[in-house]
Coordinates of C-alpha atoms in Angstrom, one line a residue:
M1 CA 98.9 51.7 187.2
T2 CA 95.7 51.5 186.3
P3 CA 94.1 54.1 183.3
H4 CA 90.8 54.6 185.9
T5 CA 93.4 56.4 187.5
M6 CA 94.8 58.6 183.9
T7 CA 91.3 59.6 183.3
S8 CA 88.6 62.3 184.1
S9 CA 86.3 59.9 183.3
T10 CA 84.6 57.5 186.3
H11 CA 84.3 53.6 184.6
P12 CA 81.4 51.3 185.8
A13 CA 82.7 47.5 186.0
R14 CA 83.4 46.1 183.4
P15 CA 80.2 43.1 181.4
R16 CA 80.2 39.9 181.7
P17 CA 81.7 39.6 177.8
T18 CA 79.4 38.0 175.3
A19 CA 80.0 34.9 172.9
V20 CA 80.5 35.0 169.5
A21 CA 78.0 33.2 167.9
T22 CA 78.7 30.0 166.0
S23 CA 81.5 30.8 163.3
R24 CA 82.8 29.2 160.1
L25 CA 86.1 30.6 162.0
D26 CA 88.4 29.8 164.9
P27 CA 88.4 31.8 167.9
A28 CA 92.3 31.4 168.0
T29 CA 93.0 32.3 164.1
W30 CA 89.9 34.4 163.0
W31 CA 91.0 36.5 161.7
R32 CA 93.4 35.1 159.0
T33 CA 90.7 35.2 156.2
A34 CA 87.8 37.8 157.8
V35 CA 86.4 39.9 156.0
V36 CA 86.6 43.5 158.2
Y37 CA 84.1 45.8 157.5
Q38 CA 84.9 49.6 158.7
V39 CA 82.5 51.3 160.9
Y40 CA 83.8 55.2 160.7
P41 CA 80.8 56.5 163.8
R42 CA 80.6 59.5 162.5
S43 CA 79.0 59.2 159.5
F44 CA 77.4 55.3 159.8
G45 CA 74.0 55.9 161.5
D46 CA 73.1 58.9 162.6
S47 CA 70.1 57.4 165.8
D48 CA 69.2 60.6 168.3
G49 CA 69.3 62.9 164.6
D50 CA 71.4 65.6 166.0
G51 CA 72.9 64.9 162.4
T52 CA 75.9 62.5 164.5
G53 CA 76.6 58.9 164.3
D54 CA 76.8 57.5 166.8
L55 CA 76.2 53.7 168.7
R56 CA 73.3 53.3 168.9
G57 CA 73.2 54.6 166.0
I58 CA 75.2 50.8 164.2
T59 CA 73.8 48.8 166.4
E60 CA 69.9 49.9 165.3
R61 CA 72.1 48.9 161.1
I62 CA 74.1 46.4 162.5
G63 CA 71.3 43.5 160.4
H64 CA 73.4 45.6 157.2
L65 CA 76.1 43.9 158.6
E66 CA 75.0 40.7 158.6
R67 CA 73.0 40.2 156.2
L68 CA 76.8 41.5 153.9
G69 CA 78.2 38.4 155.6
V70 CA 81.3 40.5 157.3
D71 CA 83.7 38.9 159.4
A72 CA 84.6 41.6 162.0
L73 CA 83.3 45.2 162.1
W74 CA 86.0 47.9 162.9
L75 CA 85.3 51.0 164.6
S76 CA 87.4 53.4 164.1
P77 CA 88.1 56.2 167.3
F78 CA 84.5 56.6 169.4
Y79 CA 86.5 58.3 172.8
P80 CA 85.7 61.1 174.1
S81 CA 87.5 63.6 172.2
P82 CA 88.0 67.8 171.1
L83 CA 87.3 66.5 166.9
A84 CA 91.2 68.2 166.9
D85 CA 91.6 65.2 163.8
G86 CA 88.7 63.0 163.4
G87 CA 88.9 61.4 166.5
Y88 CA 92.0 60.5 166.9
D89 CA 93.3 62.8 169.9
V90 CA 91.3 60.9 172.5
A91 CA 90.9 61.8 176.0
D92 CA 89.9 59.0 177.1
Y93 CA 91.2 56.2 176.3
C94 CA 88.7 54.0 178.8
D95 CA 85.3 55.9 177.7
V96 CA 83.0 56.6 174.7
D97 CA 82.3 60.0 173.6
P98 CA 79.1 61.3 174.8
R99 CA 78.3 62.4 171.6
L100 CA 78.4 59.1 170.6
G101 CA 76.6 57.0 173.9
T102 CA 78.4 55.4 176.3
L103 CA 80.0 52.2 177.6
D104 CA 76.5 51.0 178.4
D105 CA 76.3 51.8 174.1
F106 CA 79.1 50.8 173.5
D107 CA 78.3 47.3 175.5
D108 CA 75.2 46.4 173.8
L109 CA 77.2 46.9 170.4
V110 CA 79.5 44.3 171.5
T111 CA 76.3 42.0 172.4
A112 CA 74.3 42.1 168.9
A113 CA 77.7 41.7 167.1
H114 CA 78.2 38.4 168.3
A115 CA 75.5 37.0 168.2
R116 CA 75.5 37.5 165.1
G117 CA 78.9 35.5 164.8
I118 CA 80.2 39.6 164.1
R119 CA 83.6 40.2 166.4
M120 CA 84.6 43.8 167.0
V121 CA 88.1 45.8 166.6
V122 CA 88.4 49.2 168.0
D123 CA 90.9 52.0 167.6
I124 CA 93.6 52.3 169.7
V125 CA 96.1 55.5 169.1
P126 CA 99.2 55.0 171.5
N127 CA 101.5 57.2 169.0
H128 CA 100.0 60.9 171.1
C129 CA 96.1 61.4 172.3
S130 CA 94.2 64.4 172.6
D131 CA 96.6 68.1 174.4
Q132 CA 93.0 67.7 176.9
H133 CA 94.1 64.2 177.8
P134 CA 95.0 64.6 181.5
W135 CA 98.6 63.7 181.2
F136 CA 99.3 66.3 178.8
R137 CA 96.9 68.9 180.8
A138 CA 99.4 67.7 184.0
A139 CA 102.9 68.0 181.7
L140 CA 101.4 71.6 181.5
A141 CA 101.4 72.7 184.7
A142 CA 104.7 70.9 185.5
A143 CA 108.0 72.2 185.2
P144 CA 111.6 71.4 182.7
G145 CA 112.4 68.0 183.8
S146 CA 109.5 67.0 185.5
P147 CA 107.8 62.6 185.6
E148 CA 105.1 64.2 183.8
R149 CA 106.5 66.1 181.3
G150 CA 108.2 63.2 181.2
R151 CA 105.3 60.9 179.8
F152 CA 105.5 62.8 176.4
L153 CA 108.6 64.3 174.1
F154 CA 109.8 68.1 175.5
R155 CA 112.6 69.3 175.0
D156 CA 114.3 72.8 174.8
G157 CA 114.6 75.0 172.0
R158 CA 117.4 76.1 169.4
G159 CA 118.4 79.5 169.3
A160 CA 119.9 82.7 171.2
R161 CA 116.6 81.8 173.5
G162 CA 115.4 78.8 172.5
E163 CA 113.1 80.4 170.3
L164 CA 113.6 77.7 167.3
P165 CA 111.9 74.4 167.2
P166 CA 114.2 71.9 168.0
S167 CA 114.9 70.0 165.1
D168 CA 114.1 70.5 161.5
W169 CA 110.9 67.6 161.9
Q170 CA 107.9 68.4 160.3
S171 CA 104.4 67.2 160.4
H172 CA 101.8 64.7 158.0
F173 CA 99.1 68.0 158.9
G174 CA 101.8 70.5 157.2
G175 CA 104.9 72.4 159.0
S176 CA 107.2 72.3 162.4
A177 CA 106.2 68.7 164.4
W178 CA 107.8 71.1 167.2
E179 CA 104.9 73.2 169.5
R180 CA 106.2 76.2 172.0
V181 CA 104.5 76.3 175.1
D182 CA 105.0 78.8 177.4
D183 CA 107.9 78.5 179.3
G184 CA 109.6 78.6 176.6
Q185 CA 110.0 74.4 176.0
W186 CA 108.6 72.5 173.0
Y187 CA 106.7 69.3 172.6
L188 CA 106.8 66.9 169.4
H189 CA 103.2 66.5 167.6
L190 CA 103.4 64.4 164.2
F191 CA 100.1 64.6 163.7
A192 CA 98.2 68.0 164.8
R193 CA 99.2 71.1 166.9
E194 CA 96.1 69.4 169.6
Q195 CA 98.0 66.0 169.4
P196 CA 100.2 65.4 171.5
D197 CA 103.6 62.9 170.9
F198 CA 103.7 59.6 173.7
N199 CA 106.9 59.1 174.9
W200 CA 107.3 56.0 174.2
A201 CA 111.0 55.2 176.3
D202 CA 108.5 56.0 179.4
A203 CA 106.8 52.9 181.8
Q204 CA 104.7 54.7 182.6
V205 CA 103.1 55.4 179.1
R206 CA 103.6 51.5 178.4
E207 CA 102.2 50.3 181.8
Y208 CA 98.5 53.0 180.7
F209 CA 98.6 51.2 177.8
H210 CA 99.2 48.3 177.9
D211 CA 95.8 47.9 180.9
V212 CA 94.1 49.9 177.7
L213 CA 93.6 46.9 176.3
R214 CA 93.0 44.9 179.6
F215 CA 90.7 47.8 179.4
W216 CA 88.2 47.4 176.1
S217 CA 89.8 43.1 175.6
R218 CA 87.8 42.5 178.9
R219 CA 84.2 44.3 177.5
G220 CA 84.5 41.9 174.6
V221 CA 87.2 43.2 172.3
D222 CA 87.6 40.2 170.0
G223 CA 90.7 43.2 168.1
F224 CA 92.8 46.1 168.2
R225 CA 93.8 48.1 164.3
V226 CA 97.2 50.1 165.6
D227 CA 97.7 53.6 164.4
V228 CA 100.3 55.0 162.8
A229 CA 101.2 51.5 164.7
H230 CA 106.0 52.3 162.8
S231 CA 106.1 56.0 165.3
L232 CA 105.9 55.1 168.8
A233 CA 109.9 55.0 168.9
K234 CA 111.8 57.5 168.2
D235 CA 116.0 58.2 168.6
M236 CA 115.7 61.8 170.4
T237 CA 119.1 61.5 171.3
E238 CA 121.2 65.1 171.5
P239 CA 121.8 66.6 169.4
L240 CA 118.2 65.8 167.2
R241 CA 119.0 64.1 163.5
S242 CA 117.6 65.3 160.8
Q243 CA 114.5 64.1 159.0
T244 CA 112.5 66.2 156.4
T245 CA 111.1 63.7 154.8
L246 CA 108.4 62.4 156.8
D247 CA 108.3 58.6 157.2
L248 CA 108.1 58.5 152.5
N249 CA 111.6 57.4 152.4
L250 CA 112.5 55.9 154.8
P251 CA 116.4 53.1 154.9
D252 CA 115.5 49.8 155.4
D253 CA 117.7 48.8 158.5
G254 CA 115.5 50.7 160.9
T255 CA 117.9 53.2 161.6
D256 CA 115.2 57.0 160.1
P257 CA 115.2 58.4 164.3
L258 CA 111.7 58.4 163.7
Y259 CA 109.8 55.4 162.3
D260 CA 109.9 51.7 161.3
R261 CA 112.8 51.7 164.5
D262 CA 113.2 48.4 165.3
D263 CA 113.0 48.6 169.1
V264 CA 108.9 49.5 168.7
H265 CA 108.9 46.3 167.8
E266 CA 109.8 45.5 172.1
V267 CA 107.0 47.2 172.2
Y268 CA 104.3 44.7 170.6
R269 CA 106.3 42.0 171.7
G270 CA 104.8 43.5 175.2
W271 CA 101.8 43.3 173.9
R272 CA 101.4 39.8 172.6
R273 CA 102.2 39.2 176.1
V274 CA 98.7 41.0 177.1
F275 CA 97.2 39.7 174.1
D276 CA 97.8 35.9 175.3
E277 CA 96.6 36.8 178.4
F278 CA 93.0 36.5 177.1
D279 CA 91.4 33.3 175.5
P280 CA 90.9 33.3 172.9
P281 CA 94.1 35.0 172.7
R282 CA 93.4 39.3 171.1
T283 CA 95.0 40.6 168.1
A284 CA 96.0 43.3 166.1
V285 CA 95.9 44.9 163.0
A286 CA 99.1 47.6 162.1
E287 CA 98.7 50.9 160.6
L288 CA 101.9 51.7 158.6
W289 CA 102.0 54.3 155.4
S290 CA 105.0 53.9 154.5
P291 CA 105.9 52.4 151.3
I292 CA 106.3 48.6 151.1
N293 CA 109.6 47.0 152.2
G294 CA 110.7 43.7 153.7
R295 CA 110.5 45.4 157.0
T296 CA 106.7 46.2 157.4
Y297 CA 105.5 41.6 157.8
L298 CA 107.5 42.3 160.8
Y299 CA 104.7 44.0 162.6
A300 CA 102.5 40.8 162.1
R301 CA 104.5 38.2 163.1
P302 CA 103.1 35.9 165.2
D303 CA 105.2 37.4 169.0
E304 CA 103.7 41.3 167.9
L305 CA 100.4 42.3 167.0
G306 CA 99.2 39.1 163.8
Q307 CA 98.7 41.6 160.8
V308 CA 99.5 44.8 159.3
F309 CA 98.2 46.5 156.7
D310 CA 99.1 45.5 153.3
F311 CA 98.2 49.0 151.1
S312 CA 99.9 47.6 148.0
L313 CA 97.0 48.0 146.2
L314 CA 95.5 51.1 147.6
K315 CA 98.7 52.3 146.3
S316 CA 98.8 50.8 143.2
P317 CA 97.8 52.1 139.9
W318 CA 94.9 50.9 137.3
S319 CA 97.0 48.3 135.6
A320 CA 97.7 43.8 135.3
A321 CA 101.7 44.5 136.0
A322 CA 100.9 47.4 138.9
Y323 CA 98.9 44.7 140.3
R324 CA 100.4 41.6 140.0
A325 CA 104.1 43.2 141.2
A326 CA 102.3 43.8 144.7
I327 CA 100.5 40.6 144.8
D328 CA 103.6 38.9 144.6
R329 CA 105.9 40.9 146.9
S330 CA 103.1 41.6 149.0
V331 CA 103.3 37.6 149.4
A332 CA 107.4 36.7 149.4
D333 CA 107.7 39.6 152.5
H334 CA 104.3 38.0 154.5
A335 CA 105.6 34.4 154.2
A336 CA 108.8 35.6 155.1
A337 CA 107.9 37.1 158.8
G338 CA 104.7 34.5 159.3
G339 CA 102.2 37.0 160.0
G340 CA 98.6 36.9 157.8
L341 CA 98.1 38.9 154.4
T342 CA 95.5 41.6 154.0
W343 CA 94.1 43.4 151.6
V344 CA 93.1 47.0 151.5
L345 CA 91.2 49.1 148.5
S346 CA 89.6 52.1 151.4
S347 CA 89.6 53.7 154.4
H348 CA 88.9 57.0 155.8
D349 CA 91.9 57.8 154.7
V350 CA 92.6 58.2 151.7
P351 CA 89.5 58.7 148.4
R352 CA 87.0 56.5 147.8
H353 CA 88.6 53.5 144.9
A354 CA 85.0 54.1 142.9
S355 CA 86.4 57.7 142.9
R356 CA 90.8 57.0 142.8
L357 CA 90.8 54.1 140.0
A358 CA 89.3 55.7 137.3
L359 CA 91.9 58.6 138.2
P360 CA 93.7 59.6 134.8
A361 CA 98.0 57.8 135.1
D362 CA 99.3 62.2 135.0
V363 CA 96.4 63.5 137.5
T364 CA 98.3 62.6 141.8
I365 CA 95.8 62.1 144.1
E366 CA 97.0 65.6 145.9
D367 CA 96.3 67.3 142.2
W368 CA 92.8 66.4 142.0
L369 CA 91.8 67.2 145.5
R370 CA 93.7 70.7 144.5
S371 CA 91.4 73.4 146.1
D372 CA 91.5 76.3 143.3
G373 CA 88.8 74.9 141.8
T374 CA 90.7 73.3 138.6
S375 CA 91.0 69.7 139.7
P376 CA 90.0 67.6 136.7
A377 CA 87.4 65.5 136.2
V378 CA 86.9 61.8 136.3
D379 CA 84.8 58.9 134.9
E380 CA 82.5 57.7 137.7
A381 CA 81.2 55.0 135.5
A382 CA 84.8 53.9 134.6
G383 CA 85.8 54.4 138.9
L384 CA 83.0 51.8 139.2
R385 CA 83.4 49.6 137.1
R386 CA 86.8 49.1 137.9
A387 CA 86.4 49.7 141.4
R388 CA 84.0 46.5 141.2
A389 CA 86.5 45.0 139.4
A390 CA 90.0 45.3 141.5
T391 CA 86.6 44.7 144.5
L392 CA 86.2 40.9 143.4
L393 CA 90.0 39.9 143.2
M394 CA 91.1 40.8 146.4
L395 CA 88.7 38.8 147.6
A396 CA 89.7 36.2 146.4
L397 CA 92.9 36.5 147.8
P398 CA 94.7 34.5 150.6
G399 CA 94.2 36.8 153.3
S400 CA 91.9 39.2 155.1
A401 CA 90.6 41.8 153.2
Y402 CA 89.6 45.2 155.0
L403 CA 86.0 46.5 153.5
Y404 CA 85.0 50.7 154.1
Q405 CA 81.4 51.2 155.0
G406 CA 79.4 52.5 152.1
E407 CA 81.9 50.9 149.5
E408 CA 79.3 48.5 149.3
L409 CA 77.2 50.5 147.9
G410 CA 79.7 52.6 145.4
L411 CA 79.7 56.2 147.2
P412 CA 82.1 58.3 145.4
E413 CA 84.6 60.8 146.5
V414 CA 82.4 63.5 147.1
V415 CA 85.0 66.3 146.4
D416 CA 82.8 69.4 146.6
L417 CA 82.3 69.8 150.1
P418 CA 82.1 73.8 150.4
A419 CA 85.2 75.2 153.4
E420 CA 83.1 76.3 155.5
V421 CA 81.9 72.4 156.5
L422 CA 85.6 71.1 155.9
Q423 CA 87.0 70.0 159.3
D424 CA 90.3 67.5 159.2
P425 CA 92.9 69.4 160.1
Q426 CA 95.0 69.5 156.4
W427 CA 92.7 71.4 155.2
E428 CA 94.1 74.6 157.7
R429 CA 97.6 73.4 158.2
T430 CA 97.9 73.7 155.2
G431 CA 97.1 77.2 154.5
H432 CA 93.7 75.9 152.5
R433 CA 95.0 74.3 149.7
V434 CA 94.4 70.5 151.2
K435 CA 90.7 69.2 151.3
G436 CA 91.8 66.6 153.4
R437 CA 90.1 63.8 153.8
D438 CA 86.5 65.2 154.0
G439 CA 85.2 63.9 151.3
C440 CA 84.5 60.2 152.0
R441 CA 83.7 60.0 155.5
V442 CA 80.7 61.8 153.8
P443 CA 77.5 59.7 155.4
L444 CA 75.8 56.9 154.2
P445 CA 72.8 56.7 152.4
W446 CA 70.3 54.2 153.8
T447 CA 67.1 55.8 152.1
T448 CA 66.3 57.6 148.3
D449 CA 64.5 60.2 149.8
G450 CA 64.7 62.7 153.3
T451 CA 66.9 65.4 155.0
S452 CA 69.9 63.0 155.5
L453 CA 68.9 60.3 153.2
G454 CA 67.9 58.1 156.1
F455 CA 71.2 58.4 158.4
G456 CA 68.9 59.7 161.4
P457 CA 66.1 60.8 162.5
A458 CA 66.2 65.1 161.4
G459 CA 68.3 67.3 160.8
T460 CA 71.3 67.8 158.6
P461 CA 74.4 66.0 158.2
W462 CA 77.7 66.9 160.0
L463 CA 79.4 66.7 156.9
P464 CA 76.2 67.0 153.8
Q465 CA 76.3 64.5 151.0
P466 CA 75.9 64.7 147.7
A467 CA 71.8 64.7 146.0
S468 CA 73.4 61.8 144.3
F469 CA 73.5 60.1 147.1
G470 CA 70.2 58.6 147.0
A471 CA 70.2 56.3 144.0
L472 CA 72.8 54.4 145.6
S473 CA 71.7 54.4 148.8
V474 CA 70.8 51.0 150.4
A475 CA 67.7 51.7 149.9
A476 CA 67.8 52.2 146.5
Q477 CA 70.1 48.7 146.4
D478 CA 69.0 45.9 148.0
G479 CA 67.6 43.5 146.2
V480 CA 68.0 44.6 142.6
P481 CA 70.0 42.2 140.5
G482 CA 73.7 43.8 139.5
S483 CA 73.9 47.1 142.0
T484 CA 77.2 47.7 143.4
L485 CA 75.4 46.2 146.9
E486 CA 74.1 43.2 146.0
L487 CA 77.3 42.1 144.1
Y488 CA 79.3 42.4 147.4
R489 CA 76.5 40.7 149.1
A490 CA 77.3 37.8 146.9
A491 CA 80.6 37.3 146.6
L492 CA 81.0 37.8 150.7
R493 CA 79.0 34.8 150.6
L494 CA 80.5 32.7 147.8
R495 CA 83.9 33.7 149.6
R496 CA 82.6 31.6 152.7
E497 CA 81.5 29.1 150.4
L498 CA 84.6 29.0 148.7
E499 CA 87.3 30.0 150.2
T500 CA 90.5 27.7 151.7
L501 CA 93.2 28.1 154.8
D502 CA 95.2 27.4 152.7
E503 CA 97.2 31.0 151.4
D504 CA 99.3 29.1 148.1
F505 CA 97.7 30.0 145.3
T506 CA 99.6 30.6 140.9
W507 CA 99.2 32.3 138.2
Q508 CA 96.8 31.0 135.4
A509 CA 99.4 31.4 131.8
T510 CA 97.7 33.9 129.8
E511 CA 98.9 35.7 126.7
D512 CA 97.1 38.4 127.0
S513 CA 99.8 41.4 129.2
A514 CA 96.0 43.0 130.5
L515 CA 94.2 40.2 132.0
L516 CA 95.1 39.1 135.1
H517 CA 94.6 34.8 136.0
L518 CA 94.4 33.3 139.5
R519 CA 93.3 29.7 141.0
R520 CA 94.2 28.9 144.7
S521 CA 94.7 26.1 145.7
N522 CA 91.5 23.8 146.4
G523 CA 90.2 25.5 142.1
W524 CA 89.0 29.0 143.2
Q525 CA 89.8 31.2 140.2
C526 CA 90.1 34.7 139.1
A527 CA 89.9 36.7 136.4
I528 CA 90.4 40.2 135.8
N529 CA 90.2 42.0 132.2
F530 CA 92.8 45.4 132.8
A531 CA 91.5 46.7 129.5
T532 CA 88.4 48.6 128.6
T533 CA 87.6 46.2 124.9
A534 CA 86.5 42.8 126.2
R535 CA 89.2 38.8 126.5
P536 CA 87.7 36.1 126.3
L537 CA 86.3 34.3 129.1
P538 CA 89.0 31.6 131.2
A539 CA 87.3 27.8 130.8
G540 CA 85.2 27.3 134.3
E541 CA 81.6 26.8 135.4
V542 CA 80.6 31.3 135.8
L543 CA 80.4 32.7 140.2
L544 CA 80.5 35.2 139.7
A545 CA 80.9 37.9 137.5
S546 CA 81.6 42.1 138.5
A547 CA 79.8 42.8 135.3
P548 CA 77.4 40.9 132.9
L549 CA 78.7 38.8 130.3
V550 CA 77.6 37.9 126.6
G551 CA 79.0 36.0 124.3
G552 CA 82.4 34.1 126.4
L553 CA 83.6 37.8 126.5
L554 CA 84.7 38.3 130.1
P555 CA 84.2 42.8 128.8
G556 CA 86.7 45.5 129.7
E557 CA 87.3 46.3 133.4
A558 CA 86.2 43.5 134.7
A559 CA 86.6 40.3 137.0
V560 CA 84.6 36.8 137.3
W561 CA 84.9 34.2 139.1
L562 CA 85.0 30.2 138.0
R563 CA 85.3 27.5 138.9
P564 CA 86.8 25.1 136.7
S565 CA 85.8 21.2 135.6
D566 CA 88.3 19.9 136.9
A567 CA 87.9 21.5 141.5
P568 CA 85.8 20.5 143.5
A569 CA 82.8 21.3 144.2
A570 CA 83.1 23.0 147.3
D571 CA 80.0 22.5 150.8
A572 CA 78.1 26.1 151.4
D573 CA 78.1 26.7 155.5

């Protein structure tokens, strides 16, 4: 059964895939050292002035990504969706939401990216779909025990009349993970009630997603980002076991009823067989937010997805000891599994690191984003200094780096969005206690003025931009020495010149506990100062710094790239 027979749309014949323009990266292993740029489609560029970003808006601005110097574009969900969860509630896995464009628009974007040597990665959402997906509508119309319901996780309730949820399982967005339907049964949704979970024990579900992967691969997609990759396999044997901590406190043996179970890896071995049908083979990166441990990199094994997001740096407090411990642990776990290293500082799911890194040590993100108007203020200038320094460290590490749109502008988190515009399901599911993730999804500023700061030709963006965004826009920073945009451009250009495929590095000895100093095997060095006061600058030729250097000192909360005198010069592309 193919995706075409399971969706409501009519899909045109697939185009001939466009070849990627000449690139420094090996076609089969490009993802191991790539810089990947995440685009949240509704917030990148609006081509028609309706206030919502779209695929043409991305294509029109593809030159920005080329000049920035990224290797791949990761596109968050663009599929038809009721938008109960920002597009992660998919109604049709093989089409484009008409508010964002058409399949022809998608093909044009792939062609434009490939012509510039930029590969295409798309989000795939396999744990759940929209309650408007044809399969789920068919399940609601069918009887309990039917094959249609077997594609999802329906169960009878507890209590004398089945009035209680089948288990104590909780939704990530608040409240029970079970929703009752008219005939009395309950279905599982680990996220919003509009996102029913698939039953991955069902053979039709597995084959369906194999065909979805083939559909997009044939359209020229080079890789996939796998949403909540650790949650597909679930232990549904009766009686259902208790699990009240979500994925925050998982056992280390793969026996949790809902997350990171051993049998999920068989699913991804099947995906690898599909990826290997193509030349070059397609690849994927797994997303899982559970605490980093020795099991995390199992998803990145060569016979599975190849990569898994490592959120160690993103979760680390601002300190030399915390960053070094996170890096050392990640490298060791990666080596055991044989997959590709990844590094992340921001995404569409967390507050932007230009603000997050400014939080006092005793203030949690939840406290900072609470909705009662008492959120503590943060030092945005300190946050930006730390963000620029952390980015240089991340880009100096071996492996691939994932950037989130707008971080190259130093955009802060928008914490004062009015309640009436909030759209993240966390806002409603938590009784308006948690604002959710809208603050990092505000549309990008491209110009210094105008009704949408260049985001679109007219109209008001779907989330309002603060007035301060104009001074941080692409136009305001383009060509300005020392701007965050020019820092990113210089860093990515130098990274290409300096990078080695060898993943080895060593920590340089230092007596200063606030200073981290690493050296790659080709001599490339990065030093980062976590203190607020300046430290002596390590010896070597300065290649790039996150802040001005004065008097042979590395400023506080700054980083520098160096080439020592004994290192050979690298040839530029």
